[in-house]
Short mmCIF file of C-alpha atoms in Angstrom, two decimals:
data_model
loop_
_atom_site.label_atom_id
_atom_site.label_comp_id
_atom_site.label_asym_id
_atom_site.label_seq_id
_atom_site.Cartn_x
_atom_site.Cartn_y
_atom_site.Cartn_z
CA UNK M 1 -14.94 -13.44 -5.38
CA UNK M 2 -17.28 -11.55 -2.29
CA UNK M 3 -16.75 -7.52 -1.14
CA UNK M 4 -13.34 -8.21 0.31
CA UNK M 5 -11.31 -9.19 -2.80
CA UNK M 6 -13.40 -7.06 -4.72
CA UNK M 7 -11.64 -3.93 -2.22
CA UNK M 8 -7.99 -5.65 -2.20
CA UNK M 9 -8.21 -6.27 -6.72
CA UNK M 10 -9.15 -2.06 -6.64
CA UNK M 11 -6.04 -0.89 -3.96
CA UNK M 12 -4.34 -3.32 -6.02
CA UNK M 13 -4.93 -2.05 -9.12
CA UNK M 14 -4.88 1.76 -8.47
CA UNK M 15 -1.40 0.61 -6.10
CA UNK M 16 -0.20 0.12 -8.96
CA UNK M 17 -1.21 2.92 -11.00
CA UNK M 18 0.66 5.08 -8.68
CA UNK M 19 4.07 2.84 -9.03
CA UNK M 20 3.42 4.05 -13.03
CA UNK M 21 2.73 0.46 -14.02
CA UNK M 22 0.17 0.09 -16.40
CA UNK M 23 -3.31 -0.95 -15.72
CA UNK M 24 -6.20 -2.59 -17.11
CA UNK M 25 -8.95 -0.15 -16.66
CA UNK M 26 -11.20 -1.99 -18.50
CA UNK M 27 -10.65 -4.67 -14.87
CA UNK M 28 -10.89 -1.50 -12.90
CA UNK M 29 -14.20 -0.44 -14.00
CA UNK M 30 -15.57 -4.13 -13.72
CA UNK M 31 -14.49 -5.10 -10.52
CA UNK M 32 -16.17 -1.35 -9.06
CA UNK M 33 -19.19 -2.44 -10.62
CA UNK M 34 -18.71 -5.97 -9.36
CA UNK M 35 -18.89 -4.16 -6.07
CA UNK M 36 -21.21 -1.66 -5.81
CA UNK M 37 -23.16 -4.05 -7.77
CA UNK M 38 -22.98 -5.89 -4.30
CA UNK M 39 -23.81 -2.50 -1.39
CA UNK M 40 -26.53 -1.28 -3.68
CA UNK M 41 -28.78 -4.91 -3.38
CA UNK M 42 -27.89 -5.14 0.63
CA UNK M 43 -24.67 -6.70 1.11
CA UNK M 44 -22.47 -5.89 4.00
CA UNK M 45 -19.36 -3.99 2.47
CA UNK M 46 -15.49 -4.71 2.43
CA UNK M 47 -14.23 -5.65 6.58
CA UNK M 48 -11.44 -2.86 5.94
CA UNK M 49 -14.61 -0.46 5.39
CA UNK M 50 -15.63 -1.62 8.92
CA UNK M 51 -12.88 -2.89 10.77
CA UNK M 52 -10.17 -1.61 12.47
CA UNK M 53 -6.37 -2.93 10.95
#
């Protein structure tokens, strides 16, 4: 997985939560940590953060 995949999954978890569906908060925390670690180590941000879609 990479930054685009992590962001996609984070957004899906939030979307599920906003629809009132149960979500896996441990998974959300893990994916967020993966993305944060990637960025802190100098990785590029997810494309939706720097491309207009």
